[in-house]
Coordinates of C-alpha atoms in Angstrom, one line a residue:
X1 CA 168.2 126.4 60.5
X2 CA 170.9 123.7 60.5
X3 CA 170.7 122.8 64.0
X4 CA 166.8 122.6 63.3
X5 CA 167.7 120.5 60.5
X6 CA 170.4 118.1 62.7
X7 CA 167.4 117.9 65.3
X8 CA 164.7 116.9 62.8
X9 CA 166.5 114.2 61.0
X10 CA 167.3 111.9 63.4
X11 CA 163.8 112.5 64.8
X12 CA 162.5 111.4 61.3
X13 CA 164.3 108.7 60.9
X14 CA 163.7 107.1 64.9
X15 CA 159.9 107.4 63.9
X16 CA 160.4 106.0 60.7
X17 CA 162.1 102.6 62.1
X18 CA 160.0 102.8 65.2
X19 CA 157.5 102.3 62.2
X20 CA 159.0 99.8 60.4
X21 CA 159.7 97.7 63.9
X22 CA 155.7 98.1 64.7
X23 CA 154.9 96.8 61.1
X24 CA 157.6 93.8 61.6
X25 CA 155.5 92.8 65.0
X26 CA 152.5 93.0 63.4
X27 CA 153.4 90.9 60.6
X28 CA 155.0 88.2 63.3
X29 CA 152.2 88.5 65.8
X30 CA 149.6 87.8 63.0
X31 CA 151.4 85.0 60.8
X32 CA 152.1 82.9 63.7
X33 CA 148.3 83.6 65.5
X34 CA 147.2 82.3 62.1
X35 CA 149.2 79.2 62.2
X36 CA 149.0 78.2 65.7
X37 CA 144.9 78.9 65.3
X38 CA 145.1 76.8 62.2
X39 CA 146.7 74.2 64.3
X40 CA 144.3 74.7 67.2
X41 CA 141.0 74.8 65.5
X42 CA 142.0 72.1 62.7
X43 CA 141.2 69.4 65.2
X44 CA 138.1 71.1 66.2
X45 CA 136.6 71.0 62.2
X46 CA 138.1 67.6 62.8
X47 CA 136.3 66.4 65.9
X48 CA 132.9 67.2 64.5
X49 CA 133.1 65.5 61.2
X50 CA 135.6 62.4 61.4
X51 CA 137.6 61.9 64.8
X52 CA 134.6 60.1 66.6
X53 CA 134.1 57.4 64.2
X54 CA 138.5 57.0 63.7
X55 CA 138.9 57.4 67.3
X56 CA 136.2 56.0 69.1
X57 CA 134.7 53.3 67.2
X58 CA 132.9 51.2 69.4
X59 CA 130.7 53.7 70.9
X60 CA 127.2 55.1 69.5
X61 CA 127.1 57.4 67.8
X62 CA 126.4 60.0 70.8
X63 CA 128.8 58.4 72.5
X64 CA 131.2 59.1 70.1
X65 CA 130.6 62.4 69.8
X66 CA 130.7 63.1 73.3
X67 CA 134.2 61.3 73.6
X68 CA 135.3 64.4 70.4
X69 CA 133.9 66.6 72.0
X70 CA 135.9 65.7 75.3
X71 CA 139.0 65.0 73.5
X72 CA 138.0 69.0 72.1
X73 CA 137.7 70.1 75.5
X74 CA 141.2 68.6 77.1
X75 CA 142.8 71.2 74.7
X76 CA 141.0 74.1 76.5
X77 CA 142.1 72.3 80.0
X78 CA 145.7 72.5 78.8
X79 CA 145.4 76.1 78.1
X80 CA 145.5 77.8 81.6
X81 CA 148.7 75.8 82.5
X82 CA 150.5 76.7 79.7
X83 CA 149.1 80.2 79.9
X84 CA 150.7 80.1 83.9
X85 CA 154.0 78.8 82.2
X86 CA 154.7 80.9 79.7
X87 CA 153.3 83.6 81.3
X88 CA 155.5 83.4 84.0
X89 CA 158.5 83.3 81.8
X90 CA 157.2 85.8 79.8
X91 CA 156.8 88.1 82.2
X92 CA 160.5 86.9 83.7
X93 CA 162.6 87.0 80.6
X94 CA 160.6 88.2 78.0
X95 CA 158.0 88.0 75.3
X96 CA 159.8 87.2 72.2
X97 CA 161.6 84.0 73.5
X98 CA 158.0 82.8 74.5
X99 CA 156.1 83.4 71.2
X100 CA 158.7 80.8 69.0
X101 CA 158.6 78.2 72.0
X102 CA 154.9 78.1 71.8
X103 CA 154.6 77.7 67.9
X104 CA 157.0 75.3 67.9
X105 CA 155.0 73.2 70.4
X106 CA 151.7 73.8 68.3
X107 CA 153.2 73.1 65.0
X108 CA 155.0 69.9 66.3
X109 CA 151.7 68.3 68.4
X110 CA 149.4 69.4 65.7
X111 CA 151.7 67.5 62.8
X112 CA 151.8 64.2 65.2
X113 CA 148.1 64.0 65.3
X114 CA 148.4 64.0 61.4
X115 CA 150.5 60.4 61.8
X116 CA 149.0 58.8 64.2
X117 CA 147.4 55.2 64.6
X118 CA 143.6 55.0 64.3
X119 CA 141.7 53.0 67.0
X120 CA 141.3 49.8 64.2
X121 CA 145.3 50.3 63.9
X122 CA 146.7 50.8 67.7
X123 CA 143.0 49.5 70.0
X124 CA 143.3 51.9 72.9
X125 CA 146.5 53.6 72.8
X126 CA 145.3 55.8 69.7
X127 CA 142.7 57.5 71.6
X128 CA 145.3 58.0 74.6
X129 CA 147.8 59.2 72.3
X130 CA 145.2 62.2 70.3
X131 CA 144.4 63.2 73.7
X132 CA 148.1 64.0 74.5
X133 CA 148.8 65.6 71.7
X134 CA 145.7 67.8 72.3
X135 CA 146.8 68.6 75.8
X136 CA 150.2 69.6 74.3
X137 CA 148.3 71.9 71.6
X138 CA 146.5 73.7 74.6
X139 CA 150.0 74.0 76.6
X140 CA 151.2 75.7 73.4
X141 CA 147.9 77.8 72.6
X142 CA 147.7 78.9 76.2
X143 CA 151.2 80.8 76.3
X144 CA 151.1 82.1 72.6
X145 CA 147.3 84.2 72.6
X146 CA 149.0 86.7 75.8
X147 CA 152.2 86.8 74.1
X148 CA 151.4 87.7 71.0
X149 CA 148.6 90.6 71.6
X150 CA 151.2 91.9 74.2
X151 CA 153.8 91.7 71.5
X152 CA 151.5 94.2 69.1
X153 CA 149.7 96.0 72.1
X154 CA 152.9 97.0 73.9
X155 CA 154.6 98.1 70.7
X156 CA 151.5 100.0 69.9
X157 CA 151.2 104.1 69.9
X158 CA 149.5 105.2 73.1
X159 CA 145.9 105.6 71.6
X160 CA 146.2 103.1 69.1
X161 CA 146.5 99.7 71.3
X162 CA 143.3 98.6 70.4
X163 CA 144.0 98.9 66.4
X164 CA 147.5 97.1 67.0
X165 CA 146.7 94.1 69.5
X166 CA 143.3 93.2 67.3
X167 CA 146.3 92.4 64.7
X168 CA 147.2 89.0 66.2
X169 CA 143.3 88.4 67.2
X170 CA 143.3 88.2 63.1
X171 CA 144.8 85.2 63.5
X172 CA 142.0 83.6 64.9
X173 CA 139.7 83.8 61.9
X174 CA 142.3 83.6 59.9
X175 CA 143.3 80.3 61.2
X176 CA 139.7 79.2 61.8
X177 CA 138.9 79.8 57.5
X178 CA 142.7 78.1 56.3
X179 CA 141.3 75.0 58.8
X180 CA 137.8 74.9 57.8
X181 CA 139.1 75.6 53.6
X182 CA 141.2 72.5 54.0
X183 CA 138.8 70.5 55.5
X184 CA 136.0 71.2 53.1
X185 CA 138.3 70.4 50.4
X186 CA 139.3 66.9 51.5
X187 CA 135.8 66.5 52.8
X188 CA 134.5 66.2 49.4
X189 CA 136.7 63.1 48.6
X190 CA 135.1 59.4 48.9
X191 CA 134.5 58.5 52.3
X192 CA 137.0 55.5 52.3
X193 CA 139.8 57.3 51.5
X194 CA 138.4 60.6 53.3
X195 CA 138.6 58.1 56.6
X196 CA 142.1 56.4 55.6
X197 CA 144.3 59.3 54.5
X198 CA 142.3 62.3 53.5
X199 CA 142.3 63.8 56.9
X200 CA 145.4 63.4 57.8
X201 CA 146.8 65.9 55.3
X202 CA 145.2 69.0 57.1
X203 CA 147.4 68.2 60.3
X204 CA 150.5 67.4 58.4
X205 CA 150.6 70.4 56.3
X206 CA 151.1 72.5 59.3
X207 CA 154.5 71.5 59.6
X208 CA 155.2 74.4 56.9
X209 CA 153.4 76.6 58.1
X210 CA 155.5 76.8 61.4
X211 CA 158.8 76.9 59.9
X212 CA 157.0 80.2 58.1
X213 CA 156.0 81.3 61.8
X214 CA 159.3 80.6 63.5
X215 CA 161.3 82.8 61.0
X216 CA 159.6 85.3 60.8
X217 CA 159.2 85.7 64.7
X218 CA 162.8 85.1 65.0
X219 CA 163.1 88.3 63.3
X220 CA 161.2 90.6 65.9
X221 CA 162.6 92.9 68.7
X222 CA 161.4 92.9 71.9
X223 CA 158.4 94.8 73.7
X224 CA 159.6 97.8 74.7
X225 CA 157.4 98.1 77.8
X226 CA 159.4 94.6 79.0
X227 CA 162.4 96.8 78.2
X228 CA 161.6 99.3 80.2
X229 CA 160.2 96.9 83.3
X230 CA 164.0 95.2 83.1
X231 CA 165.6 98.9 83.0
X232 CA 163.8 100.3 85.8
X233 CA 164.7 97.5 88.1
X234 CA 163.9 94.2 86.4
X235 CA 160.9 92.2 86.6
X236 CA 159.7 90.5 89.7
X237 CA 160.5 87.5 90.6
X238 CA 156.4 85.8 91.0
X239 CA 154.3 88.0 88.6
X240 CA 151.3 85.7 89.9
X241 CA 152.0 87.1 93.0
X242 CA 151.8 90.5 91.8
X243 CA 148.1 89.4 89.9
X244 CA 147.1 88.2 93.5
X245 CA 147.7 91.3 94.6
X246 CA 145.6 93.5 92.8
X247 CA 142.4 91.5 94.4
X248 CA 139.7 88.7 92.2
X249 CA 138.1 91.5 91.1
X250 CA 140.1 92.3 87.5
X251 CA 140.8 88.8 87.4
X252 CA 137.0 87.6 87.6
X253 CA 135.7 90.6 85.0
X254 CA 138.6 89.8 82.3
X255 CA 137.9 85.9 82.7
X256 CA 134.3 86.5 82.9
X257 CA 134.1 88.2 79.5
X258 CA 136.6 85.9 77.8
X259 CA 134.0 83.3 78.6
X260 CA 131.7 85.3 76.5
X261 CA 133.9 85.5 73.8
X262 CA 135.1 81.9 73.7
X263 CA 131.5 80.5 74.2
X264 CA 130.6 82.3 71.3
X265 CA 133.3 80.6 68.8
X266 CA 132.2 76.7 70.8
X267 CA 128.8 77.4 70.0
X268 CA 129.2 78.5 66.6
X269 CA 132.2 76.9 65.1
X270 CA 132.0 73.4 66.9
X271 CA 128.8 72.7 68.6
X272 CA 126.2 74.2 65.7
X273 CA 128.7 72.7 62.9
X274 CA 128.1 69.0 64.6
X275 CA 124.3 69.8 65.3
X276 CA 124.1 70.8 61.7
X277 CA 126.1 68.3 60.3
X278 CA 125.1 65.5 61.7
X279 CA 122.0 63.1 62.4
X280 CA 118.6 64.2 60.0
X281 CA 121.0 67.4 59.0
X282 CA 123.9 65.6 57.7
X283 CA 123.5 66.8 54.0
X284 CA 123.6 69.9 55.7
X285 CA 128.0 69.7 56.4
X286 CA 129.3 71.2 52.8
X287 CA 127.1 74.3 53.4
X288 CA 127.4 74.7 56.7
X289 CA 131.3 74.6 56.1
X290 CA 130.8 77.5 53.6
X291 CA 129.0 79.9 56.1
X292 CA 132.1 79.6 58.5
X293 CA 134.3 80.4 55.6
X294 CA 132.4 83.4 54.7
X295 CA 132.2 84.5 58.3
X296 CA 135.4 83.7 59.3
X297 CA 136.8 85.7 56.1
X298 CA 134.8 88.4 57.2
X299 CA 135.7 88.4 60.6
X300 CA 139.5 88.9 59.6
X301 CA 138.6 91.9 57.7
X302 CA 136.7 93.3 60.0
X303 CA 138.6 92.9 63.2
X304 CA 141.2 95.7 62.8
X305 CA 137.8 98.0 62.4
X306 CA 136.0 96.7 65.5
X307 CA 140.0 97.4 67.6
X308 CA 140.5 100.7 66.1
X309 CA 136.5 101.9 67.0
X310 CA 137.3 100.1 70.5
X311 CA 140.3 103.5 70.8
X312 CA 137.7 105.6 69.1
X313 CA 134.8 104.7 71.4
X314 CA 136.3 102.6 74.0
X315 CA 136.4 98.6 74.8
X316 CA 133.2 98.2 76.7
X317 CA 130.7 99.4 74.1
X318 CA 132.5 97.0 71.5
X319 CA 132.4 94.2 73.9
X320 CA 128.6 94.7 75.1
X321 CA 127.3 95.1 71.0
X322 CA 129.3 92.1 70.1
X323 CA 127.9 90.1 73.1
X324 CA 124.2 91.7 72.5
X325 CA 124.5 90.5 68.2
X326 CA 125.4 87.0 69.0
X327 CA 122.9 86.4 71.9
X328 CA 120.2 87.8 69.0
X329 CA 121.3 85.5 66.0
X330 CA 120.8 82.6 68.6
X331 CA 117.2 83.2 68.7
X332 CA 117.2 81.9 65.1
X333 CA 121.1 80.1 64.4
X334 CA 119.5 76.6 65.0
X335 CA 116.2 76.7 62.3
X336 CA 118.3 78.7 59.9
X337 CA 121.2 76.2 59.8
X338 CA 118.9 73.4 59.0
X339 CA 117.0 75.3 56.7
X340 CA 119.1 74.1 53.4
X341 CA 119.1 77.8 52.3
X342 CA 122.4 78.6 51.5
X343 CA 122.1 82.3 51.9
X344 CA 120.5 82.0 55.8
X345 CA 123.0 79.5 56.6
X346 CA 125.8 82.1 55.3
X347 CA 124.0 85.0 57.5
X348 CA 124.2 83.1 60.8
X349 CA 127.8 82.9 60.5
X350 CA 128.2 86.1 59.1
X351 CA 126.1 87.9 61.9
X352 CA 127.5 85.7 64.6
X353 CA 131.0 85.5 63.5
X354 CA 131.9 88.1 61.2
X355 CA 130.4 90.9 62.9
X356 CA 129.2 90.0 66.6
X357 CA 132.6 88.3 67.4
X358 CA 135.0 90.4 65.4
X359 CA 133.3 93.3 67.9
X360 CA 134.2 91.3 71.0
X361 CA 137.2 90.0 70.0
X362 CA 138.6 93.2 68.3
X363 CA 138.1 95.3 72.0
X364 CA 139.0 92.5 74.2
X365 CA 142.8 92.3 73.6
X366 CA 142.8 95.9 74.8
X367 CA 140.2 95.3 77.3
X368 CA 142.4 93.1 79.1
X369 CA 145.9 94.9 78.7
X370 CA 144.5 98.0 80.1
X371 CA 143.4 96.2 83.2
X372 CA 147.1 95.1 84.1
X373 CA 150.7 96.8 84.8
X374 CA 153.1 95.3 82.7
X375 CA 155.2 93.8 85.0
X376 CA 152.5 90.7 85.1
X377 CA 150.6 91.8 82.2
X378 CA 151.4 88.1 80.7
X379 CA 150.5 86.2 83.7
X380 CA 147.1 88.3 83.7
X381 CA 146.3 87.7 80.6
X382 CA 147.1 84.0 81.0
X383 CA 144.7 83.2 84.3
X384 CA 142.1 85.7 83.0
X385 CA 141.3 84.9 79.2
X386 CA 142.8 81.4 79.6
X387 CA 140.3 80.5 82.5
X388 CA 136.9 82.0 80.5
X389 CA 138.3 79.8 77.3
X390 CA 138.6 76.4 78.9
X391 CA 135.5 77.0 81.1
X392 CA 133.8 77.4 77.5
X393 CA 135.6 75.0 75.5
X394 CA 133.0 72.2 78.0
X395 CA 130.0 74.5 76.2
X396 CA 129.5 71.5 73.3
X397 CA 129.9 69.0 75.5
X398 CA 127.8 70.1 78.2
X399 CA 125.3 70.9 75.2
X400 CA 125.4 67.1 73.4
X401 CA 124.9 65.4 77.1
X402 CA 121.8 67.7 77.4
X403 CA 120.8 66.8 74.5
X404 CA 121.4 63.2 74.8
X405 CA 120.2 61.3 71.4
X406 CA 117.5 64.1 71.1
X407 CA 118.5 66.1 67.7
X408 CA 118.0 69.6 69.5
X409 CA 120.1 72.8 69.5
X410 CA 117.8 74.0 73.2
X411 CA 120.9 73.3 75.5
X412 CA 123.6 75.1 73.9
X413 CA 121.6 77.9 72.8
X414 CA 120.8 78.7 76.7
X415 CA 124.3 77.7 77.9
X416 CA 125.4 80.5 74.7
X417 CA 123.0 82.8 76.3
X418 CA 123.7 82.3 80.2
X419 CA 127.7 83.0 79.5
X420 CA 127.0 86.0 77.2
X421 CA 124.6 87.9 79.9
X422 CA 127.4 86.9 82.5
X423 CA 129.9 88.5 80.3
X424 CA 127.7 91.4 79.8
X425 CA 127.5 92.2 83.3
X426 CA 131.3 92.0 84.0
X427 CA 132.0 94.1 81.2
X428 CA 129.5 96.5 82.0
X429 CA 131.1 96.9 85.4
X430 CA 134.5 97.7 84.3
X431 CA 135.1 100.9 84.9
X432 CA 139.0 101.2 83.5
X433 CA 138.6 102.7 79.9
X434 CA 140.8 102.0 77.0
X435 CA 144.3 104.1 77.0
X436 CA 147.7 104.3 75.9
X437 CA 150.6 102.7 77.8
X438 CA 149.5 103.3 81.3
X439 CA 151.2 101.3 83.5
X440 CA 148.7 100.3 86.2
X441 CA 145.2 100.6 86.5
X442 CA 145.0 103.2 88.9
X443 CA 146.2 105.8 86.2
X444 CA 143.1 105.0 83.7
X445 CA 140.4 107.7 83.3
X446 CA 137.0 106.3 84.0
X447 CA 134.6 105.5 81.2

């Protein structure tokens, strides 16, 4: 009974601080998601309500939003190099080391953009000077999104990977609401001083925030499937290589339905929030601004439901619903967003965002680590969702040059629908299934 007991004890207490460990990662993984979100999408709330009249003045007002909405995009361009970067390292000397690198470079660009000279102040070196600070965002942005699901996933118990890596994907809407809060609160002061001062406050508060982040992911161990790469022989010297090796075909189906993913939030977060806010429909903004709160609060909530039913069910039945819910509350997005009814314009983001992307987004953290041995999982991760997000982040401008001066929501509603049915179809194609701490794809079951 003793030697039971001696046994038992030290059993308890490894699960117990194995426990306590996975509830430390979560916590870091989350808080700085959140932040380095906030940071991310802070400029995109931005770029559709004030940055194209501060920034690029002496255009039309198409024109300016065009140049916003290309300024928005550069960010996304950024991503896949610093996805490739960090990913490289990651995969090279760890996780952890990564994750407070990229906050930092988040928190630091994103508080810069909060100082900076306005086109009446600097002429043409303003404009230069936002879009380097937005490239440097996407540098950051590109190496922290693998880092941190592989953080939670990698930590997570072997049929609960979806639960844990939908834990930093909280981040997102969580970031996306404290971005889109701030901005409806200064949005409501006088134009002058919202266009003098007003909105730089958003970008310099963030400069908290990451001191937060950085503390508490200095805290955090490191993932233990890293561990075990460096124990059994230490990782590889080009994980890229090791990516090439496994053939386009994972690569093209995990960027393929990040593109369905990330059009989802250009469409709904930036694109319909200009189109909405904007032109005939300007009296529209303050509303419009409180449907993406509602649905982006939602969203949070729901996304540790949507990764836990993606280990209940599996990843591609999440994805596909997700996909199938957004594509459906495009038929009608546009007319109810202009409608002036509060309660329609609340449903579209709700639909779209709290329920149709929390799906996707809950499953496809999983989705993708399953598809990858961990001894490139982070370079994976970085070509794969980093590639379908930057080819997305060009959906609102493609969409506003279709549109030209026209006040029409036509163009991004088929570009929304084009990449959701191509997402569909790589999803639907997958045939690795959600599991535990495989390490390759070759040991999955079949869906």
């Amino acid at each position: 009974m003793k030697a039971a007991e001696s046994i038992e004890v030290p059993a308890t207490r490894a699960t117990v601080a194995n426990r306590s460990v996975s509830r430390r990662v979560l916590l870091a993984s989350t808080i700085g998601s959140a932040i380095e979100w906030y940071d991310f999408y802070l400029y995109s709330t931005a770029s559709a309500l004030v940055l194209g009249p501060l920034f690029f003045p002496n255009q039309s007002p198409t024109a300016g939003t065009l140049a916003a909405f290309a300024t928005y995009a550069a960010g996304f361009v950024a991503r896949p190099l610093g996805g490739v970067v960090f990913g490289h390292f990651g995969d090279r000397i760890g996780r952890k080391s990564m994750l407070v690198l990229t906050l930092l470079i988040m928190g630091v660009a994103t508080f810069l953009v909060g100082v900076l000279p306005t086109y009446e102040q600097a002429g043409i070196i303003a404009p230069i000077l936002l879009v380097t600070l937005r490239v440097l965002q996407g540098i950051g942005l590109g190496g922290e999104w693998g880092g941190g699901v592989l953080m939670s996933g990698e930590h997570a118990p072997a049929n609960r990977r979806g639960l844990y890596a939908s834990f930093p994907a909280s981040g997102f809407p969580l970031g996306l609401f404290a971005s889109t809060m701030v901005f409806r609160l200064v949005a409501d002061l006088p134009e002058h001083q919202l266009l003098t001062w007003g909105w730089r406050l958003p970008f310099l508060a963030s400069i908290v925030l990451v001191v937060v982040g950085v503390f508490v992911r200095l805290g955090v161990t490191e993932s233990p499937e890293f561990v075990r790469v460096q124990q059994a022989g230490g990782p590889v010297k080009v994980p890229l290589a090791g990516v090439a090796k496994q053939g386009p075909r994972p690569v093209l189906r995990g960027a393929f339905a990040s593109l369905g993913l990330a059009m989802i939030v250009s469409v709904y977060s930036v694109y319909l929030l200009s189109y909405a806010s904007s032109g005939p429909a300007a009296a529209q903004g303050p509303k419009v601004l409180n449907g993406l709160l509602i649905g982006a609060l939602l969203e949070a909530l729901l996304l540790p439901v949507a990764g836990l039913l993606s280990d209940i069910l599996g990843r591609r039945p999440l994805l596909l619903f997700g996909y199938a819910v957004c594509a459906l509350v495009g038929l009608v997005a546009p007319q109810w967003l202009l409608s002036g009814d509060q309660t329609l314009i609340i449903l579209t983001f709700v639909l779209a965002m709290g329920i149709g992307h929390a799906a996707v987004y809950g499953a496809i953290s999983a989705f993708l680590i399953d598809m990858f041995p961990p001894e490139h999982r982070y370079s994976a991760l970085a070509v794969t969702y980093q590639l379908g997000a930057t080819v997305a982040s060009f959906g609102p401008l493609a969409a506003a040059a279709l549109a030209g001066p026209a006040h029409t929501a036509v163009p991004g509603m088929f570009l929304l629908w084009g990449c959701l049915t191509a997402a569909a179809v790589a999803v639907a194609a997958e045939r690795t299934r959600r599991t535990g701490r495989a390490s390759a794809p070759s040991a999955q079951p079949s869906e």
